[in-house]
Each structure stands twice: as structure tokens, then as C-alpha cells.
Amino acid sequence: MNLIVDGHQDIAFNALYLQRNFLMSAHEIRLRSVDSKNGTPTVGLPDLVKGNVRIVFATIWVPPCLPGVDERPCYRTPTEAYDLAIQQLDYYKELALQGHVKLILTQGDLRFVLEDKKRVGIVLLMEGADPIVSPEDVHGWYAAGLRILAPSWRATRYAGGTHMPGPLTELGRELMVQLEKSSLILDVSHMSDESFFEALELFHGKVIASHSNCRTLVPTDRQLSDEMISALIARNSVIGSVFNNPFLLKDWKTGMAKSQVTLNHVVQHIRHICSIAGNAFHVAVGSDLDGGFGVENTPMEIDTVANLDRLASALTSDGFSAADVESIMDGNWLRILEESLPA
Ligand SMILES: [Zn+2]
């Protein structure tokens, strides 16, 4: 079975906010889960192991207080965002301390995870940069283990985001200067178009889109336009494909039949990026499983994260070569890590 690298999962949020025990399988969590707001769980550590999902870019994602969704811990100020983010950082550190996962901070850690068949590797990704109180704090976050920074979710103090368009703010421009001085990877998923292009102009380091699909196929501002995809390819970037049905099939809405979306829809998005690139080096998996949606909103063939390998079969059936399938399932993300992590 192919090794799989997944570019996006909200593990800490689900553990700390939805009381989902990451050490249990998704099926065990389903039996105990009291919070059904975010759908039926699909991710547990035993499922990652079973599915050979050996590396996950795991998020530190804290929600801003928005009208109507304030009952869970959310932030109103940068300091509140910072405090909540530190709880998630500590959660991952504790998981690693107990030996359940290995935090990948260096090339050595990456090699360790690839050689050790038991330990799932975690690369820390902050989604929404508001916990970074001041732009120069990125260096402290890097020292603490953060390796990937996504300035936006909705709009933040730094940039325009999903459904909240706008340019980089003055603080956002300063953030790009500090990012450039650090070795952090910039994650442009969720960035508004205006902020996206401005960021690529100001920042010359490594760029990814951890979890984004194609706007040509699903026309919303959450997905990447062909122009954005081309700009990312020109930067030797990688784009993670999201397994969320509304992002896969135009006009599919929560509550509609799961069977209407299959892994062939994921393949179509992947195919589109490959056709723009002329190769298969710029697309990967960024499932976002349990990222605010459950099994009801995933393609027909997906029950848990252990089924991600079924994408490899779908790609093969569609005519992708064995080498291309390997690039998409793990090779492209591994290349990004090899090019970015410190020795
Ligand atoms: Zn997201």
C-alpha cells in the first residue's frame, strides 16, 4: 500500500472542542461522540495507522467569535487567540511526549517517521494567523515547532479570507517580511484573491495550498482560480485536494446524498491541476477530514481516513501512472518538506 501524506486535518480542534478522543478509532468515537454539529467523525489515530497515513499537516486552528457561533471557545482579541492556540500546541506536544505521534521539526524527524512504521508524523500548521500577536512573533512560533502558516481562514488581522475578501493589511505586509526571514512555509488556502497575489509578490519562500480545490469546477471564492493554480505551479508549489463534497461537486449541499459524489470527483480536480501543470508534481491530498464536516459530506467510498488509499485506485483507474499516483499520495508533500525543513 502507498504511504499517504495528508496536508490538512484539524486534530487538536476536534479533540479539545468536540471532545473526540484522537487515540480512539473513528468508529469508537462515533459511539461516544456527543457533539453531532460537525458531522459524523472519520479520523482517529488507529485509522491513520490502518490507512498508512503516515504524515499529517495538523492544524492549530482557533475560531474567531462570529455572530451566532460564539458558544464554543472563540477569540475577540489577539491575546485570546494566542491563548487558545497555545492550548492546541500543548495538545500536540503532549501527544508526542506520550509517544503517540512524532512532531516533524527537522529532516531527521522526517526520516525517523519514514523509517519507523508505527509512529504517525505531525507537521504543525497554523490556520488563521490571528494568534500571532505581532508579525515578528513568527520566529518564536517556529522555535516552538510551527512549520506552516496560513494567514487566513475568514479574514484575519493580516489578510482577506474566505467570504471576506480584501487585500493584505499593513500588518499582513509586515507578516510577509517576517515570514521571508523565517523558514516557515506559507499556506495560501483560504486567502482572498487580492491577498493571495499580493502575498506571492512579497514573499519568496516556499508556498503551498494545504487544502483547496479548483474554482473552474466549483465556482466559489474558497477554491483556486486557474490563474492562482498557475501562479502556484510557477512557484513549484503543491495543492492539497479536499474531500469535502460541497468543494468537489458544484451545487452539492449538506443533506444531499453522499452517493452523488465519488472519488472520481476528486480525480477530476486533480486532473485539472495536472492539465494546467503538464505533470503530476503539484497536487496532493489535503483531505480536511473532520474539518467541520463529517462522513455525510465525504465521497461515497470514504467511511474513515483509513480509506484515503482508495484515491490511489481511483487515480490508477483513470489512467494515472504508478509514478504519478505516488507523487500525488505522498511524493509531492515529501518534496515540500525535504525542501523546507531544517537539517
Ligand atoms: Zn480550512
PDB file of N, CA and C in Angstrom, residues 67-152:
ATOM      1  N   PRO A  67     -20.860  36.303  14.739  1.00  0.00           N
ATOM      2  CA  PRO A  67     -22.256  36.346  15.174  1.00  0.00           C
ATOM      3  C   PRO A  67     -22.913  34.967  15.052  1.00  0.00           C
ATOM      4  N   GLY A  68     -23.520  34.488  16.127  1.00  0.00           N
ATOM      5  CA  GLY A  68     -24.275  33.242  16.063  1.00  0.00           C
ATOM      6  C   GLY A  68     -23.493  31.977  16.341  1.00  0.00           C
ATOM      7  N   VAL A  69     -22.163  32.041  16.381  1.00  0.00           N
ATOM      8  CA  VAL A  69     -21.386  30.812  16.618  1.00  0.00           C
ATOM      9  C   VAL A  69     -20.416  30.990  17.781  1.00  0.00           C
ATOM     10  N   ASP A  70     -20.857  31.712  18.788  1.00  0.00           N
ATOM     11  CA  ASP A  70     -19.943  32.090  19.864  1.00  0.00           C
ATOM     12  C   ASP A  70     -20.009  31.192  21.091  1.00  0.00           C
ATOM     13  N   GLU A  71     -20.784  30.088  21.030  1.00  0.00           N
ATOM     14  CA  GLU A  71     -20.946  29.313  22.265  1.00  0.00           C
ATOM     15  C   GLU A  71     -19.697  28.513  22.608  1.00  0.00           C
ATOM     16  N   ARG A  72     -18.866  28.195  21.616  1.00  0.00           N
ATOM     17  CA  ARG A  72     -17.638  27.467  21.912  1.00  0.00           C
ATOM     18  C   ARG A  72     -16.516  28.473  22.146  1.00  0.00           C
ATOM     19  N   PRO A  73     -15.398  28.033  22.736  1.00  0.00           N
ATOM     20  CA  PRO A  73     -14.313  29.000  22.953  1.00  0.00           C
ATOM     21  C   PRO A  73     -13.905  29.667  21.643  1.00  0.00           C
ATOM     22  N   CYS A  74     -13.941  30.971  21.618  1.00  0.00           N
ATOM     23  CA  CYS A  74     -13.544  31.711  20.420  1.00  0.00           C
ATOM     24  C   CYS A  74     -12.812  32.962  20.886  1.00  0.00           C
ATOM     25  N   TYR A  75     -12.176  33.643  19.955  1.00  0.00           N
ATOM     26  CA  TYR A  75     -11.371  34.801  20.377  1.00  0.00           C
ATOM     27  C   TYR A  75     -11.945  36.119  19.857  1.00  0.00           C
ATOM     28  N   ARG A  76     -11.753  37.148  20.696  1.00  0.00           N
ATOM     29  CA  ARG A  76     -12.134  38.502  20.296  1.00  0.00           C
ATOM     30  C   ARG A  76     -10.919  39.396  20.153  1.00  0.00           C
ATOM     31  N   THR A  77      -9.809  38.982  20.785  1.00  0.00           N
ATOM     32  CA  THR A  77      -8.599  39.809  20.752  1.00  0.00           C
ATOM     33  C   THR A  77      -7.407  38.914  20.369  1.00  0.00           C
ATOM     34  N   PRO A  78      -6.312  39.515  19.906  1.00  0.00           N
ATOM     35  CA  PRO A  78      -5.120  38.723  19.572  1.00  0.00           C
ATOM     36  C   PRO A  78      -4.632  37.880  20.757  1.00  0.00           C
ATOM     37  N   THR A  79      -4.709  38.436  21.959  1.00  0.00           N
ATOM     38  CA  THR A  79      -4.225  37.689  23.126  1.00  0.00           C
ATOM     39  C   THR A  79      -5.091  36.475  23.392  1.00  0.00           C
ATOM     40  N   GLU A  80      -6.419  36.649  23.220  1.00  0.00           N
ATOM     41  CA  GLU A  80      -7.304  35.483  23.387  1.00  0.00           C
ATOM     42  C   GLU A  80      -6.992  34.424  22.332  1.00  0.00           C
ATOM     43  N   ALA A  81      -6.740  34.861  21.100  1.00  0.00           N
ATOM     44  CA  ALA A  81      -6.391  33.912  20.028  1.00  0.00           C
ATOM     45  C   ALA A  81      -5.103  33.179  20.385  1.00  0.00           C
ATOM     46  N   TYR A  82      -4.136  33.925  20.891  1.00  0.00           N
ATOM     47  CA  TYR A  82      -2.848  33.333  21.288  1.00  0.00           C
ATOM     48  C   TYR A  82      -3.050  32.261  22.360  1.00  0.00           C
ATOM     49  N   ASP A  83      -3.813  32.594  23.383  1.00  0.00           N
ATOM     50  CA  ASP A  83      -4.024  31.643  24.490  1.00  0.00           C
ATOM     51  C   ASP A  83      -4.662  30.348  23.994  1.00  0.00           C
ATOM     52  N   LEU A  84      -5.653  30.480  23.113  1.00  0.00           N
ATOM     53  CA  LEU A  84      -6.330  29.277  22.590  1.00  0.00           C
ATOM     54  C   LEU A  84      -5.381  28.468  21.705  1.00  0.00           C
ATOM     55  N   ALA A  85      -4.552  29.162  20.930  1.00  0.00           N
ATOM     56  CA  ALA A  85      -3.612  28.464  20.039  1.00  0.00           C
ATOM     57  C   ALA A  85      -2.558  27.698  20.846  1.00  0.00           C
ATOM     58  N   ILE A  86      -2.114  28.294  21.950  1.00  0.00           N
ATOM     59  CA  ILE A  86      -1.111  27.628  22.799  1.00  0.00           C
ATOM     60  C   ILE A  86      -1.683  26.332  23.372  1.00  0.00           C
ATOM     61  N   GLN A  87      -2.987  26.333  23.692  1.00  0.00           N
ATOM     62  CA  GLN A  87      -3.616  25.088  24.186  1.00  0.00           C
ATOM     63  C   GLN A  87      -3.500  23.985  23.133  1.00  0.00           C
ATOM     64  N   GLN A  88      -3.682  24.352  21.859  1.00  0.00           N
ATOM     65  CA  GLN A  88      -3.612  23.345  20.796  1.00  0.00           C
ATOM     66  C   GLN A  88      -2.162  22.897  20.574  1.00  0.00           C
ATOM     67  N   LEU A  89      -1.235  23.849  20.625  1.00  0.00           N
ATOM     68  CA  LEU A  89       0.190  23.485  20.521  1.00  0.00           C
ATOM     69  C   LEU A  89       0.558  22.507  21.631  1.00  0.00           C
ATOM     70  N   ASP A  90       0.114  22.822  22.857  1.00  0.00           N
ATOM     71  CA  ASP A  90       0.417  21.949  24.000  1.00  0.00           C
ATOM     72  C   ASP A  90      -0.210  20.565  23.829  1.00  0.00           C
ATOM     73  N   TYR A  91      -1.399  20.534  23.236  1.00  0.00           N
ATOM     74  CA  TYR A  91      -2.067  19.253  22.996  1.00  0.00           C
ATOM     75  C   TYR A  91      -1.184  18.363  22.111  1.00  0.00           C
ATOM     76  N   TYR A  92      -0.671  18.930  21.026  1.00  0.00           N
ATOM     77  CA  TYR A  92       0.186  18.137  20.124  1.00  0.00           C
ATOM     78  C   TYR A  92       1.479  17.725  20.820  1.00  0.00           C
ATOM     79  N   LYS A  93       2.044  18.646  21.613  1.00  0.00           N
ATOM     80  CA  LYS A  93       3.294  18.328  22.325  1.00  0.00           C
ATOM     81  C   LYS A  93       3.084  17.170  23.285  1.00  0.00           C
ATOM     82  N   GLU A  94       1.922  17.172  23.940  1.00  0.00           N
ATOM     83  CA  GLU A  94       1.590  16.108  24.890  1.00  0.00           C
ATOM     84  C   GLU A  94       1.423  14.767  24.162  1.00  0.00           C
ATOM     85  N   LEU A  95       0.749  14.797  23.003  1.00  0.00           N
ATOM     86  CA  LEU A  95       0.600  13.570  22.196  1.00  0.00           C
ATOM     87  C   LEU A  95       1.964  12.995  21.842  1.00  0.00           C
ATOM     88  N   ALA A  96       2.891  13.900  21.500  1.00  0.00           N
ATOM     89  CA  ALA A  96       4.238  13.466  21.108  1.00  0.00           C
ATOM     90  C   ALA A  96       5.005  12.945  22.328  1.00  0.00           C
ATOM     91  N   LEU A  97       4.843  13.656  23.457  1.00  0.00           N
ATOM     92  CA  LEU A  97       5.521  13.261  24.696  1.00  0.00           C
ATOM     93  C   LEU A  97       5.101  11.860  25.127  1.00  0.00           C
ATOM     94  N   GLN A  98       3.834  11.545  24.918  1.00  0.00           N
ATOM     95  CA  GLN A  98       3.319  10.223  25.282  1.00  0.00           C
ATOM     96  C   GLN A  98       3.656   9.155  24.237  1.00  0.00           C
ATOM     97  N   GLY A  99       4.319   9.588  23.151  1.00  0.00           N
ATOM     98  CA  GLY A  99       4.778   8.619  22.151  1.00  0.00           C
ATOM     99  C   GLY A  99       3.731   8.212  21.135  1.00  0.00           C
ATOM    100  N   HIS A 100       2.593   8.918  21.108  1.00  0.00           N
ATOM    101  CA  HIS A 100       1.539   8.549  20.152  1.00  0.00           C
ATOM    102  C   HIS A 100       1.843   9.049  18.744  1.00  0.00           C
ATOM    103  N   VAL A 101       2.486  10.199  18.660  1.00  0.00           N
ATOM    104  CA  VAL A 101       2.862  10.777  17.364  1.00  0.00           C
ATOM    105  C   VAL A 101       4.284  11.319  17.478  1.00  0.00           C
ATOM    106  N   LYS A 102       4.852  11.668  16.333  1.00  0.00           N
ATOM    107  CA  LYS A 102       6.170  12.302  16.333  1.00  0.00           C
ATOM    108  C   LYS A 102       6.023  13.660  15.659  1.00  0.00           C
ATOM    109  N   LEU A 103       6.402  14.726  16.356  1.00  0.00           N
ATOM    110  CA  LEU A 103       6.370  16.042  15.717  1.00  0.00           C
ATOM    111  C   LEU A 103       7.542  16.122  14.744  1.00  0.00           C
ATOM    112  N   ILE A 104       7.244  16.526  13.511  1.00  0.00           N
ATOM    113  CA  ILE A 104       8.303  16.636  12.496  1.00  0.00           C
ATOM    114  C   ILE A 104       8.776  18.087  12.453  1.00  0.00           C
ATOM    115  N   LEU A 105       9.956  18.299  13.016  1.00  0.00           N
ATOM    116  CA  LEU A 105      10.532  19.653  13.047  1.00  0.00           C
ATOM    117  C   LEU A 105      11.727  19.764  12.120  1.00  0.00           C
ATOM    118  N   THR A 106      12.391  18.630  11.858  1.00  0.00           N
ATOM    119  CA  THR A 106      13.655  18.629  11.106  1.00  0.00           C
ATOM    120  C   THR A 106      13.659  17.508  10.070  1.00  0.00           C
ATOM    121  N   GLN A 107      14.675  17.537   9.228  1.00  0.00           N
ATOM    122  CA  GLN A 107      14.871  16.446   8.248  1.00  0.00           C
ATOM    123  C   GLN A 107      15.040  15.111   8.979  1.00  0.00           C
ATOM    124  N   GLY A 108      15.736  15.165  10.123  1.00  0.00           N
ATOM    125  CA  GLY A 108      15.955  13.951  10.909  1.00  0.00           C
ATOM    126  C   GLY A 108      14.626  13.363  11.392  1.00  0.00           C
ATOM    127  N   ASP A 109      13.731  14.229  11.854  1.00  0.00           N
ATOM    128  CA  ASP A 109      12.403  13.769  12.299  1.00  0.00           C
ATOM    129  C   ASP A 109      11.640  13.150  11.131  1.00  0.00           C
ATOM    130  N   LEU A 110      11.774  13.769   9.972  1.00  0.00           N
ATOM    131  CA  LEU A 110      11.077  13.254   8.784  1.00  0.00           C
ATOM    132  C   LEU A 110      11.593  11.856   8.455  1.00  0.00           C
ATOM    133  N   ARG A 111      12.918  11.701   8.473  1.00  0.00           N
ATOM    134  CA  ARG A 111      13.499  10.374   8.184  1.00  0.00           C
ATOM    135  C   ARG A 111      13.046   9.356   9.225  1.00  0.00           C
ATOM    136  N   PHE A 112      13.012   9.787  10.494  1.00  0.00           N
ATOM    137  CA  PHE A 112      12.584   8.892  11.577  1.00  0.00           C
ATOM    138  C   PHE A 112      11.182   8.351  11.301  1.00  0.00           C
ATOM    139  N   VAL A 113      10.274   9.260  10.938  1.00  0.00           N
ATOM    140  CA  VAL A 113       8.887   8.851  10.700  1.00  0.00           C
ATOM    141  C   VAL A 113       8.790   7.922   9.493  1.00  0.00           C
ATOM    142  N   LEU A 114       9.584   8.209   8.454  1.00  0.00           N
ATOM    143  CA  LEU A 114       9.508   7.383   7.246  1.00  0.00           C
ATOM    144  C   LEU A 114      10.090   5.993   7.497  1.00  0.00           C
ATOM    145  N   GLU A 115      11.031   5.910   8.444  1.00  0.00           N
ATOM    146  CA  GLU A 115      11.637   4.605   8.729  1.00  0.00           C
ATOM    147  C   GLU A 115      10.873   3.839   9.806  1.00  0.00           C
ATOM    148  N   ASP A 116      10.238   4.570  10.723  1.00  0.00           N
ATOM    149  CA  ASP A 116       9.513   3.946  11.816  1.00  0.00           C
ATOM    150  C   ASP A 116       8.077   3.702  11.363  1.00  0.00           C
ATOM    151  N   LYS A 117       7.717   2.455  11.220  1.00  0.00           N
ATOM    152  CA  LYS A 117       6.415   2.140  10.607  1.00  0.00           C
ATOM    153  C   LYS A 117       5.233   2.402  11.549  1.00  0.00           C
ATOM    154  N   LYS A 118       5.526   2.654  12.829  1.00  0.00           N
ATOM    155  CA  LYS A 118       4.425   2.755  13.791  1.00  0.00           C
ATOM    156  C   LYS A 118       3.983   4.187  14.075  1.00  0.00           C
ATOM    157  N   ARG A 119       4.933   5.120  14.017  1.00  0.00           N
ATOM    158  CA  ARG A 119       4.640   6.467  14.508  1.00  0.00           C
ATOM    159  C   ARG A 119       4.115   7.376  13.402  1.00  0.00           C
ATOM    160  N   VAL A 120       2.968   7.985  13.625  1.00  0.00           N
ATOM    161  CA  VAL A 120       2.432   8.972  12.690  1.00  0.00           C
ATOM    162  C   VAL A 120       3.151  10.298  12.926  1.00  0.00           C
ATOM    163  N   GLY A 121       3.591  10.925  11.865  1.00  0.00           N
ATOM    164  CA  GLY A 121       4.295  12.210  11.969  1.00  0.00           C
ATOM    165  C   GLY A 121       3.332  13.368  11.817  1.00  0.00           C
ATOM    166  N   ILE A 122       3.562  14.400  12.625  1.00  0.00           N
ATOM    167  CA  ILE A 122       2.707  15.593  12.610  1.00  0.00           C
ATOM    168  C   ILE A 122       3.559  16.807  12.245  1.00  0.00           C
ATOM    169  N   VAL A 123       3.117  17.537  11.234  1.00  0.00           N
ATOM    170  CA  VAL A 123       3.740  18.816  10.895  1.00  0.00           C
ATOM    171  C   VAL A 123       2.738  19.893  11.307  1.00  0.00           C
ATOM    172  N   LEU A 124       3.168  20.821  12.139  1.00  0.00           N
ATOM    173  CA  LEU A 124       2.225  21.803  12.692  1.00  0.00           C
ATOM    174  C   LEU A 124       1.958  22.950  11.723  1.00  0.00           C
ATOM    175  N   LEU A 125       0.674  23.195  11.506  1.00  0.00           N
ATOM    176  CA  LEU A 125       0.194  24.204  10.551  1.00  0.00           C
ATOM    177  C   LEU A 125      -0.780  25.121  11.282  1.00  0.00           C
ATOM    178  N   MET A 126      -0.492  26.402  11.333  1.00  0.00           N
ATOM    179  CA  MET A 126      -1.467  27.321  11.926  1.00  0.00           C
ATOM    180  C   MET A 126      -2.385  27.862  10.833  1.00  0.00           C
ATOM    181  N   GLU A 127      -3.681  27.670  11.030  1.00  0.00           N
ATOM    182  CA  GLU A 127      -4.677  28.119  10.047  1.00  0.00           C
ATOM    183  C   GLU A 127      -5.384  29.352  10.597  1.00  0.00           C
ATOM    184  N   GLY A 128      -5.120  30.498   9.974  1.00  0.00           N
ATOM    185  CA  GLY A 128      -5.616  31.770  10.504  1.00  0.00           C
ATOM    186  C   GLY A 128      -4.559  32.314  11.450  1.00  0.00           C
ATOM    187  N   ALA A 129      -3.959  33.446  11.101  1.00  0.00           N
ATOM    188  CA  ALA A 129      -2.745  33.897  11.799  1.00  0.00           C
ATOM    189  C   ALA A 129      -3.019  34.814  12.985  1.00  0.00           C
ATOM    190  N   ASP A 130      -4.267  35.013  13.367  1.00  0.00           N
ATOM    191  CA  ASP A 130      -4.534  35.944  14.471  1.00  0.00           C
ATOM    192  C   ASP A 130      -3.806  35.604  15.781  1.00  0.00           C
ATOM    193  N   PRO A 131      -3.540  34.303  16.077  1.00  0.00           N
ATOM    194  CA  PRO A 131      -2.779  34.032  17.314  1.00  0.00           C
ATOM    195  C   PRO A 131      -1.359  34.608  17.298  1.00  0.00           C
ATOM    196  N   ILE A 132      -0.865  34.956  16.113  1.00  0.00           N
ATOM    197  CA  ILE A 132       0.442  35.618  16.034  1.00  0.00           C
ATOM    198  C   ILE A 132       0.203  37.084  16.386  1.00  0.00           C
ATOM    199  N   VAL A 133       0.488  37.421  17.625  1.00  0.00           N
ATOM    200  CA  VAL A 133       0.082  38.727  18.152  1.00  0.00           C
ATOM    201  C   VAL A 133       0.747  39.849  17.362  1.00  0.00           C
ATOM    202  N   SER A 134       2.041  39.663  17.072  1.00  0.00           N
ATOM    203  CA  SER A 134       2.765  40.672  16.319  1.00  0.00           C
ATOM    204  C   SER A 134       3.646  39.938  15.293  1.00  0.00           C
ATOM    205  N   PRO A 135       3.799  40.463  14.056  1.00  0.00           N
ATOM    206  CA  PRO A 135       4.451  39.698  12.978  1.00  0.00           C
ATOM    207  C   PRO A 135       5.799  39.081  13.352  1.00  0.00           C
ATOM    208  N   GLU A 136       6.606  39.792  14.165  1.00  0.00           N
ATOM    209  CA  GLU A 136       7.929  39.223  14.479  1.00  0.00           C
ATOM    210  C   GLU A 136       7.831  37.999  15.399  1.00  0.00           C
ATOM    211  N   ASP A 137       6.635  37.748  15.934  1.00  0.00           N
ATOM    212  CA  ASP A 137       6.444  36.551  16.769  1.00  0.00           C
ATOM    213  C   ASP A 137       6.534  35.253  15.966  1.00  0.00           C
ATOM    214  N   VAL A 138       6.512  35.348  14.614  1.00  0.00           N
ATOM    215  CA  VAL A 138       6.594  34.109  13.820  1.00  0.00           C
ATOM    216  C   VAL A 138       7.868  33.331  14.161  1.00  0.00           C
ATOM    217  N   HIS A 139       8.927  34.036  14.543  1.00  0.00           N
ATOM    218  CA  HIS A 139      10.196  33.345  14.830  1.00  0.00           C
ATOM    219  C   HIS A 139      10.077  32.506  16.109  1.00  0.00           C
ATOM    220  N   GLY A 140       9.344  33.051  17.092  1.00  0.00           N
ATOM    221  CA  GLY A 140       9.088  32.294  18.316  1.00  0.00           C
ATOM    222  C   GLY A 140       8.222  31.075  18.037  1.00  0.00           C
ATOM    223  N   TRP A 141       7.235  31.240  17.178  1.00  0.00           N
ATOM    224  CA  TRP A 141       6.362  30.113  16.820  1.00  0.00           C
ATOM    225  C   TRP A 141       7.153  29.044  16.075  1.00  0.00           C
ATOM    226  N   TYR A 142       8.070  29.475  15.229  1.00  0.00           N
ATOM    227  CA  TYR A 142       8.914  28.498  14.514  1.00  0.00           C
ATOM    228  C   TYR A 142       9.748  27.715  15.534  1.00  0.00           C
ATOM    229  N   ALA A 143      10.316  28.433  16.475  1.00  0.00           N
ATOM    230  CA  ALA A 143      11.118  27.773  17.523  1.00  0.00           C
ATOM    231  C   ALA A 143      10.265  26.798  18.324  1.00  0.00           C
ATOM    232  N   ALA A 144       8.972  27.118  18.473  1.00  0.00           N
ATOM    233  CA  ALA A 144       8.067  26.250  19.238  1.00  0.00           C
ATOM    234  C   ALA A 144       7.609  25.041  18.426  1.00  0.00           C
ATOM    235  N   GLY A 145       7.917  25.015  17.124  1.00  0.00           N
ATOM    236  CA  GLY A 145       7.585  23.829  16.325  1.00  0.00           C
ATOM    237  C   GLY A 145       6.706  24.073  15.116  1.00  0.00           C
ATOM    238  N   LEU A 146       6.151  25.294  14.999  1.00  0.00           N
ATOM    239  CA  LEU A 146       5.301  25.577  13.838  1.00  0.00           C
ATOM    240  C   LEU A 146       6.145  25.548  12.560  1.00  0.00           C
ATOM    241  N   ARG A 147       5.599  24.920  11.505  1.00  0.00           N
ATOM    242  CA  ARG A 147       6.350  24.842  10.248  1.00  0.00           C
ATOM    243  C   ARG A 147       5.589  25.436   9.063  1.00  0.00           C
ATOM    244  N   ILE A 148       4.255  25.589   9.206  1.00  0.00           N
ATOM    245  CA  ILE A 148       3.441  26.108   8.100  1.00  0.00           C
ATOM    246  C   ILE A 148       2.476  27.159   8.664  1.00  0.00           C
ATOM    247  N   LEU A 149       2.350  28.276   7.959  1.00  0.00           N
ATOM    248  CA  LEU A 149       1.447  29.331   8.427  1.00  0.00           C
ATOM    249  C   LEU A 149       0.479  29.753   7.321  1.00  0.00           C
ATOM    250  N   ALA A 150      -0.808  29.643   7.613  1.00  0.00           N
ATOM    251  CA  ALA A 150      -1.855  30.121   6.712  1.00  0.00           C
ATOM    252  C   ALA A 150      -2.399  31.423   7.290  1.00  0.00           C
ATOM    253  N   PRO A 151      -2.150  32.558   6.659  1.00  0.00           N
ATOM    254  CA  PRO A 151      -2.591  33.835   7.232  1.00  0.00           C
ATOM    255  C   PRO A 151      -4.107  33.920   7.431  1.00  0.00           C
ATOM    256  N   SER A 152      -4.879  33.261   6.567  1.00  0.00           N
ATOM    257  CA  SER A 152      -6.338  33.464   6.583  1.00  0.00           C
ATOM    258  C   SER A 152      -7.101  32.205   6.975  1.00  0.00           C
TER     259      SER A 152
END
